[in-house]
Every structure is written in structure tokens, then in C-alpha cells.
XYZ file of N, CA and C in Angstrom:
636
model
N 53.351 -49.863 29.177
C 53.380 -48.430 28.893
C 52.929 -48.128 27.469
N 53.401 -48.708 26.481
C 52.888 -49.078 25.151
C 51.571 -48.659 25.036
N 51.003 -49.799 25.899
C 49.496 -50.446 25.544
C 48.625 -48.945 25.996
N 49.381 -48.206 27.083
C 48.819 -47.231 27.799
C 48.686 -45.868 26.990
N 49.521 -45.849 26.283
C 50.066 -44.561 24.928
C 49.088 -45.091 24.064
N 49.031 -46.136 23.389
C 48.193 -46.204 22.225
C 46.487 -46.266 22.689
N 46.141 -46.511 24.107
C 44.977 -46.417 24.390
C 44.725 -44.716 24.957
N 45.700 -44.404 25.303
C 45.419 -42.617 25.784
C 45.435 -42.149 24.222
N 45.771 -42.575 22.921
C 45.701 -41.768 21.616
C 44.603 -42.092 21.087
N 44.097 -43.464 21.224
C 42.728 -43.656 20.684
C 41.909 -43.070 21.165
N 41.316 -42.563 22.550
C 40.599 -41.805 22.942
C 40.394 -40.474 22.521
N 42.155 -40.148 22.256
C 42.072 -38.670 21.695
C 41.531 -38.651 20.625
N 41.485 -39.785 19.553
C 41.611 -39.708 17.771
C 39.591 -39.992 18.388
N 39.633 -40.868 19.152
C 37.596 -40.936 18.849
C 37.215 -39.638 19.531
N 37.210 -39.147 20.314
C 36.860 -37.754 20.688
C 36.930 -36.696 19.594
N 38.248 -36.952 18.571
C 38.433 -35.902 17.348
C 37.137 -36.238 16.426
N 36.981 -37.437 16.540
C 36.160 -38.104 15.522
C 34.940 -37.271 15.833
N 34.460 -37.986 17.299
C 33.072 -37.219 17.840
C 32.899 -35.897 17.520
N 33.730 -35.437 17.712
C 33.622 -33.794 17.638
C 33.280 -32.986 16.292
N 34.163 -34.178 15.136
C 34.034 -33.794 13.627
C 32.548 -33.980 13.502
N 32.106 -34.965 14.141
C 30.852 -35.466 13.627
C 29.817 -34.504 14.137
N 30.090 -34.033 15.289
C 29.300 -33.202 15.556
C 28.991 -31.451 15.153
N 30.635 -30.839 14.728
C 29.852 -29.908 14.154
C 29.596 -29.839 12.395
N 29.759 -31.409 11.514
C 28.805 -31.767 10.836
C 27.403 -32.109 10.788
N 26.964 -32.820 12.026
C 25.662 -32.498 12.613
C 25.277 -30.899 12.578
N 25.829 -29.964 13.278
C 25.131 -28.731 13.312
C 25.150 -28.163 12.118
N 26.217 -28.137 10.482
C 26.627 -27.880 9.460
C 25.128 -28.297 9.086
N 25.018 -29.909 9.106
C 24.061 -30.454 8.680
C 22.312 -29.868 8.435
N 22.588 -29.485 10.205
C 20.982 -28.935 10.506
C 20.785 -27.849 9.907
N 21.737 -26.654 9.776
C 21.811 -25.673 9.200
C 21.549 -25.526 7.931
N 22.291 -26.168 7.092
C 22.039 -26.626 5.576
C 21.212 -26.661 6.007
N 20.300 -28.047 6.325
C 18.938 -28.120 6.245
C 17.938 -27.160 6.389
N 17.723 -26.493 7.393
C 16.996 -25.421 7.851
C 17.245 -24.321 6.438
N 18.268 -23.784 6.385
C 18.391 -22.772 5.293
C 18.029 -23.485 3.653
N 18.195 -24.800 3.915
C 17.042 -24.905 2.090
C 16.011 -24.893 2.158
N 15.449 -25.881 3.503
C 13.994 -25.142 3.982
C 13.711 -24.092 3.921
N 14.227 -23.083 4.431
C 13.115 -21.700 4.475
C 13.430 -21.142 2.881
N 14.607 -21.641 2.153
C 13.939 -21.331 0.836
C 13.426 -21.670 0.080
N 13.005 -23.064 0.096
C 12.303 -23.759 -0.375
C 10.563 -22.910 -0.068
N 10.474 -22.435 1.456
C 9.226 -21.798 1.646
C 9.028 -20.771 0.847
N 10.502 -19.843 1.299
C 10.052 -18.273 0.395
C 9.867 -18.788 -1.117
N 10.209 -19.236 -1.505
C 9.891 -20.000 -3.085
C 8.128 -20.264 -3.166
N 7.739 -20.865 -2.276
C 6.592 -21.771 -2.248
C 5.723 -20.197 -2.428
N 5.830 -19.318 -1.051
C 5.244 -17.840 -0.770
C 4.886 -17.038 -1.869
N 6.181 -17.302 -2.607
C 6.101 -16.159 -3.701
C 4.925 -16.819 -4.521
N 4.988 -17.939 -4.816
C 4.534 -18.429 -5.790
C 2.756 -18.605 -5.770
N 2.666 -18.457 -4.002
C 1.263 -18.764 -3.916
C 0.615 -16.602 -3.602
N 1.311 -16.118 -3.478
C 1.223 -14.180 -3.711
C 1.181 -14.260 -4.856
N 1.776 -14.454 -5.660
C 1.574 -13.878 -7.106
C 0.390 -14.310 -7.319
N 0.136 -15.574 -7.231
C -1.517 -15.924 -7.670
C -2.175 -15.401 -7.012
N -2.513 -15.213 -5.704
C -3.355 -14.321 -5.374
C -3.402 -12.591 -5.839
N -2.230 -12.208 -5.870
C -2.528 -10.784 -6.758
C -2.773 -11.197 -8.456
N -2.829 -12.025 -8.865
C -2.799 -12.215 -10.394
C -4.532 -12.280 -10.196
N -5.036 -13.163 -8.933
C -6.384 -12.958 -9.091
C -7.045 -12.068 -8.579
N -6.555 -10.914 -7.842
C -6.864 -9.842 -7.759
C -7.431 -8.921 -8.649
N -5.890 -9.063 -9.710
C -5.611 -8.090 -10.562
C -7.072 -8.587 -11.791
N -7.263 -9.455 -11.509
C -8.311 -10.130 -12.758
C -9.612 -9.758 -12.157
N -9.771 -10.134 -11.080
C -11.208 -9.213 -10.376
C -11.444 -7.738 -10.274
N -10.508 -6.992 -10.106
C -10.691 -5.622 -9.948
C -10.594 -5.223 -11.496
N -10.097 -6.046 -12.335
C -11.147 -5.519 -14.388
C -12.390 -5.398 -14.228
N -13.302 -5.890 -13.416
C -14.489 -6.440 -13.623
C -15.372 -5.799 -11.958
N -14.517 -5.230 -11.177
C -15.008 -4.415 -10.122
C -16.492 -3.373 -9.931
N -16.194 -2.923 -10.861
C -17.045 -1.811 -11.481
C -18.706 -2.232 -11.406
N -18.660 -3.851 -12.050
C -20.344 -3.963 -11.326
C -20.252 -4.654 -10.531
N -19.295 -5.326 -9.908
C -18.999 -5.764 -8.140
C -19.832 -4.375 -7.533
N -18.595 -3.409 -7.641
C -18.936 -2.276 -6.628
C -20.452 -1.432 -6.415
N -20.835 -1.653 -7.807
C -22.107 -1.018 -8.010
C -23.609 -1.581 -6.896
N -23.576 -2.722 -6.489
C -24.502 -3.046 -5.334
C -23.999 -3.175 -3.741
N -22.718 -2.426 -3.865
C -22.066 -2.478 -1.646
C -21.936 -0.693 -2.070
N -22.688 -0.659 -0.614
C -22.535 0.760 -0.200
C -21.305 1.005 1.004
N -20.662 0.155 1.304
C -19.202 0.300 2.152
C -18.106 -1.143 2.236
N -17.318 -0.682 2.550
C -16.270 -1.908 1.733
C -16.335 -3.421 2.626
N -16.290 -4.182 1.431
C -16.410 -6.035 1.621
C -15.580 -6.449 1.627
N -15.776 -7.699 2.427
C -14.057 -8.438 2.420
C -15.127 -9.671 1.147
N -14.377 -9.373 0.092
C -14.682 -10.451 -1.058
C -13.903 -11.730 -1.440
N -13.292 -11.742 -0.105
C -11.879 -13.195 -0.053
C -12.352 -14.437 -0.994
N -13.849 -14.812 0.084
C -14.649 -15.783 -0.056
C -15.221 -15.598 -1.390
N -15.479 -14.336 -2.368
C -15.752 -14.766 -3.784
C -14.244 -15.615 -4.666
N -13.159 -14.933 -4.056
C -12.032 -15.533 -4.796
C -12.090 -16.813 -4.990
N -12.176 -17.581 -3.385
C -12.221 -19.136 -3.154
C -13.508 -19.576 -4.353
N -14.736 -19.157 -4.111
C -15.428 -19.783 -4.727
C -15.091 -19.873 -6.420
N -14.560 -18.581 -6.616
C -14.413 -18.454 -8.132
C -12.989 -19.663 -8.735
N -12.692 -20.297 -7.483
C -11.460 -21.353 -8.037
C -10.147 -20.844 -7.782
N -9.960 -19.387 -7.810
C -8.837 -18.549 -8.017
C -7.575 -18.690 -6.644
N -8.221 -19.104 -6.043
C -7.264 -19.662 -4.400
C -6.360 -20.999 -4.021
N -5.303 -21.715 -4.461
C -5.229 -22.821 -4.135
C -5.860 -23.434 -2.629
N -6.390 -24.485 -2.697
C -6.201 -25.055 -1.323
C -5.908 -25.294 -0.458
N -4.491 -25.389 -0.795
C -3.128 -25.452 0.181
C -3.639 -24.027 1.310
N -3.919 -22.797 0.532
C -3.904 -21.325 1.214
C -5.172 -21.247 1.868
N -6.137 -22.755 1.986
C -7.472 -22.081 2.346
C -7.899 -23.419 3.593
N -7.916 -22.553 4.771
C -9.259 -23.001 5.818
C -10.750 -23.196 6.199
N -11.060 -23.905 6.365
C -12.563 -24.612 5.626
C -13.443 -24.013 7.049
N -12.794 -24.023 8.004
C -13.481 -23.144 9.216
C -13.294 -21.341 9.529
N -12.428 -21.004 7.986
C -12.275 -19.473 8.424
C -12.202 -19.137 6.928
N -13.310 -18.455 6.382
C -13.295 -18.141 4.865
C -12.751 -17.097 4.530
N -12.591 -15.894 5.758
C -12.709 -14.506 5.561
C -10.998 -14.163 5.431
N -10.694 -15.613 5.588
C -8.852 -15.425 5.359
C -8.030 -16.055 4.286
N -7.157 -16.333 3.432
C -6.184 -17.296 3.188
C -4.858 -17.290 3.874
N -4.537 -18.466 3.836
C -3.193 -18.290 4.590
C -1.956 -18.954 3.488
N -0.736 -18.352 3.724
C -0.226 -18.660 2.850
C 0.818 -19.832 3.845
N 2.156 -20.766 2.325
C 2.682 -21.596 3.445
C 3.582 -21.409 4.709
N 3.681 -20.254 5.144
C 4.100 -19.447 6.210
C 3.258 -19.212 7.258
N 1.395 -19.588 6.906
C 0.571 -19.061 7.717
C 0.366 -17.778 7.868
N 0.437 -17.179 7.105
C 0.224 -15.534 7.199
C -1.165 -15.119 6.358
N -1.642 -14.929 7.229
C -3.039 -13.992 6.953
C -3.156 -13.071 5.511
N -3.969 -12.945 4.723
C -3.929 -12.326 4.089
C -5.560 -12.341 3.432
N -6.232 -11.133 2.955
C -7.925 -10.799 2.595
C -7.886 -9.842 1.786
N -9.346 -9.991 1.162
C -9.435 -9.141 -0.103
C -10.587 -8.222 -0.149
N -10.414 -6.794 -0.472
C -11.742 -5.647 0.549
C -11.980 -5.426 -1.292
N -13.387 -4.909 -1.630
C -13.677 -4.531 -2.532
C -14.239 -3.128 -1.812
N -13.984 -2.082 -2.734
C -14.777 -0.884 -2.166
C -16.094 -0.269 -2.621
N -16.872 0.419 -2.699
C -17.679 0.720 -3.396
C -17.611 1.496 -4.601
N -18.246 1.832 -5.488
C -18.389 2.440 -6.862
C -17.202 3.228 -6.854
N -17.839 4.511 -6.046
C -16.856 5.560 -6.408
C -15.636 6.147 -5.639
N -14.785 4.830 -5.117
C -13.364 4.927 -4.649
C -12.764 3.768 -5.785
N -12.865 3.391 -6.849
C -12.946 3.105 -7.785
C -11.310 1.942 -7.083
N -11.675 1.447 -5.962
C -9.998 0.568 -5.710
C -10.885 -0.603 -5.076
N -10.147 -1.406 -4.874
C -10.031 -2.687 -4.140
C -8.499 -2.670 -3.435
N -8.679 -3.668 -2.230
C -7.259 -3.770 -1.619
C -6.753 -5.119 -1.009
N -5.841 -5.221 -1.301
C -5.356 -6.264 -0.431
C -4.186 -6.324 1.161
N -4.576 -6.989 2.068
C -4.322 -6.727 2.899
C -3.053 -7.683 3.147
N -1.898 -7.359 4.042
C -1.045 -9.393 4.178
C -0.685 -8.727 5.421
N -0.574 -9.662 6.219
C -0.517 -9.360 7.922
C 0.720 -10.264 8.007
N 2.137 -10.063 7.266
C 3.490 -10.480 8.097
C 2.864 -10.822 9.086
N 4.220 -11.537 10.230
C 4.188 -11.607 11.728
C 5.850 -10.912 11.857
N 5.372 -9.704 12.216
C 7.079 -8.670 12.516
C 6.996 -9.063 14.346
N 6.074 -9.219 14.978
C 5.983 -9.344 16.649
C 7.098 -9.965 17.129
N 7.953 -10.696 16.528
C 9.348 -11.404 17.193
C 10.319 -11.437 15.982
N 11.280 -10.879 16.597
C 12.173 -10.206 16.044
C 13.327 -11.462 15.653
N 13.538 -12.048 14.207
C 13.869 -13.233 13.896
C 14.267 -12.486 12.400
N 15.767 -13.062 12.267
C 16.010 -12.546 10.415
C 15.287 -13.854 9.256
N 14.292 -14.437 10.536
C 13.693 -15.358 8.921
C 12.264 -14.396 9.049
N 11.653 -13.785 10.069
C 10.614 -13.090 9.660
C 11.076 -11.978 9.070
N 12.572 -11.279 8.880
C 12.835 -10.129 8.155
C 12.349 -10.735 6.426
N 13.313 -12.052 6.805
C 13.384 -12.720 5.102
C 11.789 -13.253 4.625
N 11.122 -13.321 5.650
C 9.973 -13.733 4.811
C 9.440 -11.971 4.322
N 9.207 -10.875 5.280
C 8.647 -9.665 4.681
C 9.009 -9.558 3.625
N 10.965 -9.379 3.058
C 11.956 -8.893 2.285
C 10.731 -9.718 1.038
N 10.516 -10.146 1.268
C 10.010 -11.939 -0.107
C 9.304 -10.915 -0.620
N 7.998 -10.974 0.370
C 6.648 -10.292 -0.071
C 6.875 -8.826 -0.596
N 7.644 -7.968 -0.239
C 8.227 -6.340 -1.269
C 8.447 -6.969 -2.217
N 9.374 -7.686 -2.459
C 10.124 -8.031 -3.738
C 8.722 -8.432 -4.519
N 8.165 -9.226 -4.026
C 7.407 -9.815 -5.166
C 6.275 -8.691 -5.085
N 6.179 -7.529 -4.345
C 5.232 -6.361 -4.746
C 5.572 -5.613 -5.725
N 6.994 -5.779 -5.527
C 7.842 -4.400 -6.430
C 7.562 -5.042 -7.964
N 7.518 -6.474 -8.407
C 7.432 -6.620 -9.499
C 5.933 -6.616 -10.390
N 5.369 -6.439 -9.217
C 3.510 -5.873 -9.669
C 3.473 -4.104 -9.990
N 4.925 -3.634 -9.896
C 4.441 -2.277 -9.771
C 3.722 -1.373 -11.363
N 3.598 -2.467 -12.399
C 2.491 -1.812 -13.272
C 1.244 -1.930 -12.830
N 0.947 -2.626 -11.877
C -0.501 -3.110 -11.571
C -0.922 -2.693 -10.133
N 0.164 -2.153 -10.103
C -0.469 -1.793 -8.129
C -0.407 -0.416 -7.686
N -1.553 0.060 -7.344
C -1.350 1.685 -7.343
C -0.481 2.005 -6.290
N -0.294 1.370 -5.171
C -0.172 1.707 -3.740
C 0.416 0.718 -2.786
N 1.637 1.075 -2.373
C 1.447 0.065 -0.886
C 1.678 0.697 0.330
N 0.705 0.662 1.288
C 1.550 1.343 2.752
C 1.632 0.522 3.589
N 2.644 0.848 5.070
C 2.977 -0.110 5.995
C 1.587 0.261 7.254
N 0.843 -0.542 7.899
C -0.046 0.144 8.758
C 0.297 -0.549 10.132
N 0.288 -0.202 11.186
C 0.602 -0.306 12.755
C -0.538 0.413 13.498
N -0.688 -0.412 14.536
C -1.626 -0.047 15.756
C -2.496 0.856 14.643
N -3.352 0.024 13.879
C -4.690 1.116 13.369
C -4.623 2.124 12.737
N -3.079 3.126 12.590
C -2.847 3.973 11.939
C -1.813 3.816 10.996
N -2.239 4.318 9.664
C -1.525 4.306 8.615
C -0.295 5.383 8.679
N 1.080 4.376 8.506
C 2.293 5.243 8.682
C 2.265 5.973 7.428
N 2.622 7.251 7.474
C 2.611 8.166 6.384
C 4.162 8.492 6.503
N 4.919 8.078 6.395
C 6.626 8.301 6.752
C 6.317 7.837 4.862
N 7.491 9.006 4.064
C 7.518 8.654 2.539
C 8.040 6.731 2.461
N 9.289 7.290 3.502
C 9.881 5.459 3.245
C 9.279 4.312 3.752
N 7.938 4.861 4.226
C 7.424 3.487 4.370
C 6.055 3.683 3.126
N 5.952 3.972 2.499
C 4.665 4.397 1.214
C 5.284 4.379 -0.410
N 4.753 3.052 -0.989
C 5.868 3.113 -2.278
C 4.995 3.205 -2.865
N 5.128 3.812 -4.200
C 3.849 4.034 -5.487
C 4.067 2.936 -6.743
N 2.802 2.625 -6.964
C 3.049 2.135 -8.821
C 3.181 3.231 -9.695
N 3.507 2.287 -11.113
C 3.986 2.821 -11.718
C 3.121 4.321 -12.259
N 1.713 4.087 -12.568
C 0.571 5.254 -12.321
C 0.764 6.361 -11.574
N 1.161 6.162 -10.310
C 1.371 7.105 -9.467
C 2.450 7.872 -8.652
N 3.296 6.660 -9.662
C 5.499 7.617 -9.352
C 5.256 8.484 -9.771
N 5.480 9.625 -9.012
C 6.276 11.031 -9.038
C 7.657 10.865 -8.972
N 8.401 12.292 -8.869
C 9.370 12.429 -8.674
C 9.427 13.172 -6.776
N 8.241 13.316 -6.245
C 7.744 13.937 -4.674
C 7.501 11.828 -4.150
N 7.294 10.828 -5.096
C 6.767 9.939 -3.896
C 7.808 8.801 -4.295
N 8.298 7.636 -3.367
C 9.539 6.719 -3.398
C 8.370 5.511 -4.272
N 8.708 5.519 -5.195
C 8.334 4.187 -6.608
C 8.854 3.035 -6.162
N 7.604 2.021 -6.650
C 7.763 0.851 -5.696
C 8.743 -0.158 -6.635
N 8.323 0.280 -7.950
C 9.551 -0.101 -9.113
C 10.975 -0.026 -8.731
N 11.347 1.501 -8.416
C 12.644 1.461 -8.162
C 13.360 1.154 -6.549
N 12.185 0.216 -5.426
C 12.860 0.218 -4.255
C 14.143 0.012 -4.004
N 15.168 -0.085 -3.527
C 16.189 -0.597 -3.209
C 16.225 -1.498 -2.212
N 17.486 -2.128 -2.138
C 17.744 -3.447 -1.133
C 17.014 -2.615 -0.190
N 18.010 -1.234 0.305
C 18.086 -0.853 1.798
C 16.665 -0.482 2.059
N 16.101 0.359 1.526
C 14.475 0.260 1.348
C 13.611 -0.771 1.592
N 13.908 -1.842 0.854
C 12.925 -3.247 1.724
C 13.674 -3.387 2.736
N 14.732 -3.803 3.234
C 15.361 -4.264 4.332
C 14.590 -3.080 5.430
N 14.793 -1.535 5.807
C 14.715 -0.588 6.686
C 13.143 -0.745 6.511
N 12.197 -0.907 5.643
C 10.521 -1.217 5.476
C 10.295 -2.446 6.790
N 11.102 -3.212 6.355
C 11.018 -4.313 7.258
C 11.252 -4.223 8.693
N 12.109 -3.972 8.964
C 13.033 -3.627 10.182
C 12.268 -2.937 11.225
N 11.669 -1.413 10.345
C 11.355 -0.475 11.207
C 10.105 -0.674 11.870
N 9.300 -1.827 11.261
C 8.062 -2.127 12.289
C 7.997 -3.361 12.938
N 9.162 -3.856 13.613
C 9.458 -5.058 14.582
C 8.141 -4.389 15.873
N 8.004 -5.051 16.517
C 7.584 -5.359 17.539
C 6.035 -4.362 17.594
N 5.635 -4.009 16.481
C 4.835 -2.915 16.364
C 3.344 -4.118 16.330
N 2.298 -3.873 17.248
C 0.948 -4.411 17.195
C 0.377 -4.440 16.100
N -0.715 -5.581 15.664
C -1.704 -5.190 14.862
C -0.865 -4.728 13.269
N -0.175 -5.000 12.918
C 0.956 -4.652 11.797
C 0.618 -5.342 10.196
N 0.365 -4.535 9.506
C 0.013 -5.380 8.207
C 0.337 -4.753 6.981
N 0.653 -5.068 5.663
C 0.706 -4.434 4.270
C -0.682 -3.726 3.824
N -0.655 -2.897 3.559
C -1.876 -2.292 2.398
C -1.787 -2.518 1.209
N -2.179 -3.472 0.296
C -1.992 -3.533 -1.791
C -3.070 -2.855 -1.891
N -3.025 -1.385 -2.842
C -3.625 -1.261 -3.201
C -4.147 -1.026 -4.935
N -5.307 -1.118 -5.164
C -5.326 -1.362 -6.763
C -6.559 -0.621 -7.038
N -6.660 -0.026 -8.487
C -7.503 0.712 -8.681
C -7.811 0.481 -10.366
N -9.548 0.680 -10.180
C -9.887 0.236 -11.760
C -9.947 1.767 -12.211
């Protein structure tokens, strides 16, 4: 009877065991997964800023860009050539894009003379509704909002048409009013509801816009 008690408790104590171990396993994966994706949004930010830093350095110098296109260019492919693109962000079979380490699309339009802007485009993926695609958008505001001396404009665009809703249209610092929501002063709830409100919406992308 003994032998029968201490073998019905060992089963119980390795089953406790198993069990510890296992939702340390899921603890585990979790940790993992969540330093991963910040380890990405880290990586994201870092490879956006350079691309708007080389934006911001091309559109000084726009002015005799623009002077020989009579309607707007995707000038991605001058960036790459000019060095200004890491590698990591660039496909050797698709020039007209970079991708960042998320894979997200993103191109660069020069306009002609006298709309005196250039723009940049970033095509999130909002199509499946996931709080790491909220957290990757949330990334990309944040790191817009801190361009807002340098960025005239951002709007949210869906199915081909540009949303004109104020809370989805933030201004730089040039063009805060006290009539338009400043991309300087967004708030949490502001990027978060920016984000949110165009889940499942087609064809969905950022507008940067910049002006010499």
C-alpha cells in the first residue's frame, strides 16, 4: 500500500512538474516573440528615419530635379543609386520599391516645378486585423510626429480616395493652425484611433508629404 501512495504521488509531483514546464514554455515563447517584434519596431524606425532623412536631403535640391518632369516620378530608384537606401530595404528585381524589415512597401514621387512638394508614400498592411500590425503603424506616426519640422503633411488614403476626416490629416509644423490637428502635438489616442480606423480598408497607405 506504501509502495502504491508513494507511486500515485510521484505521478502527481511529475505531472506538477510537466505542467510548470509547460506554461514556462508558453512564458518562454511569449517573451520571445515580444522582444522580437521590438527588436523589429526598433530596426523600422531606424531604417524610416533614414529614408525620410534622405528625402528630406533630396527635396533641398528638388527644384532642378523638378524643372525637367512635366508630371510626377517615382524617384525611389535615384535614392538607391545615390547610396541613400540601405540594402537590407532594397530588392534587386523591384526598384520602384523599398521594403522595410517588416516588408512594407514604401516609394518616393517627385512632383514637378510648380507643386513645389515631393512625397512619400508607406503602404502599412492594416488588411488583418492583429495588435502587432496596430504596433507596427503606432511605430511609423511616432516616428512621423518627430519629423514634424520637416514634414508639411500626412494623410491616411483608402480605396484611391484621400480621407479628409480632420483626425485622420495631421500638419507640420509650417502648416499647424489652430482649424488643423498638428502632427507635433498628436496624442496616444490619435495614433492609436489613426490606426484602428482603417483595418480592413483596401489599397490603404500613408501620404508624407514635403515641400521645398
Amino acid at each position: 500500500m506504501r509502495k502504491v501512495c508513494e507511486l500515485g504521488r510521484s505521478m502527481v509531483e511529475m505531472l506538477g512538474v510537466l505542467a510548470i514546464i509547460g506554461v514556462l514554455s508558453v512564458g518562454g515563447i511569449a517573451g520571445y516573440s515580444n522582444a522580437m517584434l521590438k527588436y523589429k519596431l526598433n530596426k523600422q524606425a531606424e531604417q524610416i528615419n533614414q529614408v525620410i532623412n534622405a528625402v528630406i536631403r533630396f527635396t533641398e535640391r528638388a527644384p532642378h530635379e523638378a524643372k525637367s518632369i512635366t508630371t510626377a516620378q517615382n524617384y525611389t530608384t535615384h535614392l538607391v543609386k545615390l547610396g541613400e537606401i540601405p540594402d537590407e530595404m532594397i530588392k534587386r528585381d523591384n526598384d520602384s520599391y523599398i521594403y522595410d524589415v517588416f516588408n512594407i512597401a514604401l516609394n518616393f514621387v517627385v512632383y514637378p516645378i510648380e507643386k513645389h512638394q515631393t512625397l512619400l508614400h508607406i503602404y502599412p498592411d492594416l488588411t488583418k486585423k492583429s495588435q502587432q500590425n496596430v504596433e507596427i503603424c503606432k511605430n511609423i506616426l511616432y516616428l512621423l510626429k518627430a519629423h514634424a519640422d520637416t514634414i508639411e503633411s500626412i494623410g491616411f488614403v483608402s480605396n484611391y480616395q484621400l480621407d479628409g476626416a480632420k483626425s485622420n490629416a495631421f500638419y507640420g509644423d509650417k502648416k499647424c493652425t489652430k482649424n488643423n490637428i498638428c502632427l507635433r502635438t498628436m496624442t496616444v489616442k490619435q495614433i492609436t484611433d489613426a490606426c484602428h480606423n482603417h483595418y480592413d480598408q483596401e489599397s490603404f497607405w500613408i501620404d508624407v508629404w514635403f515641400r521645398w
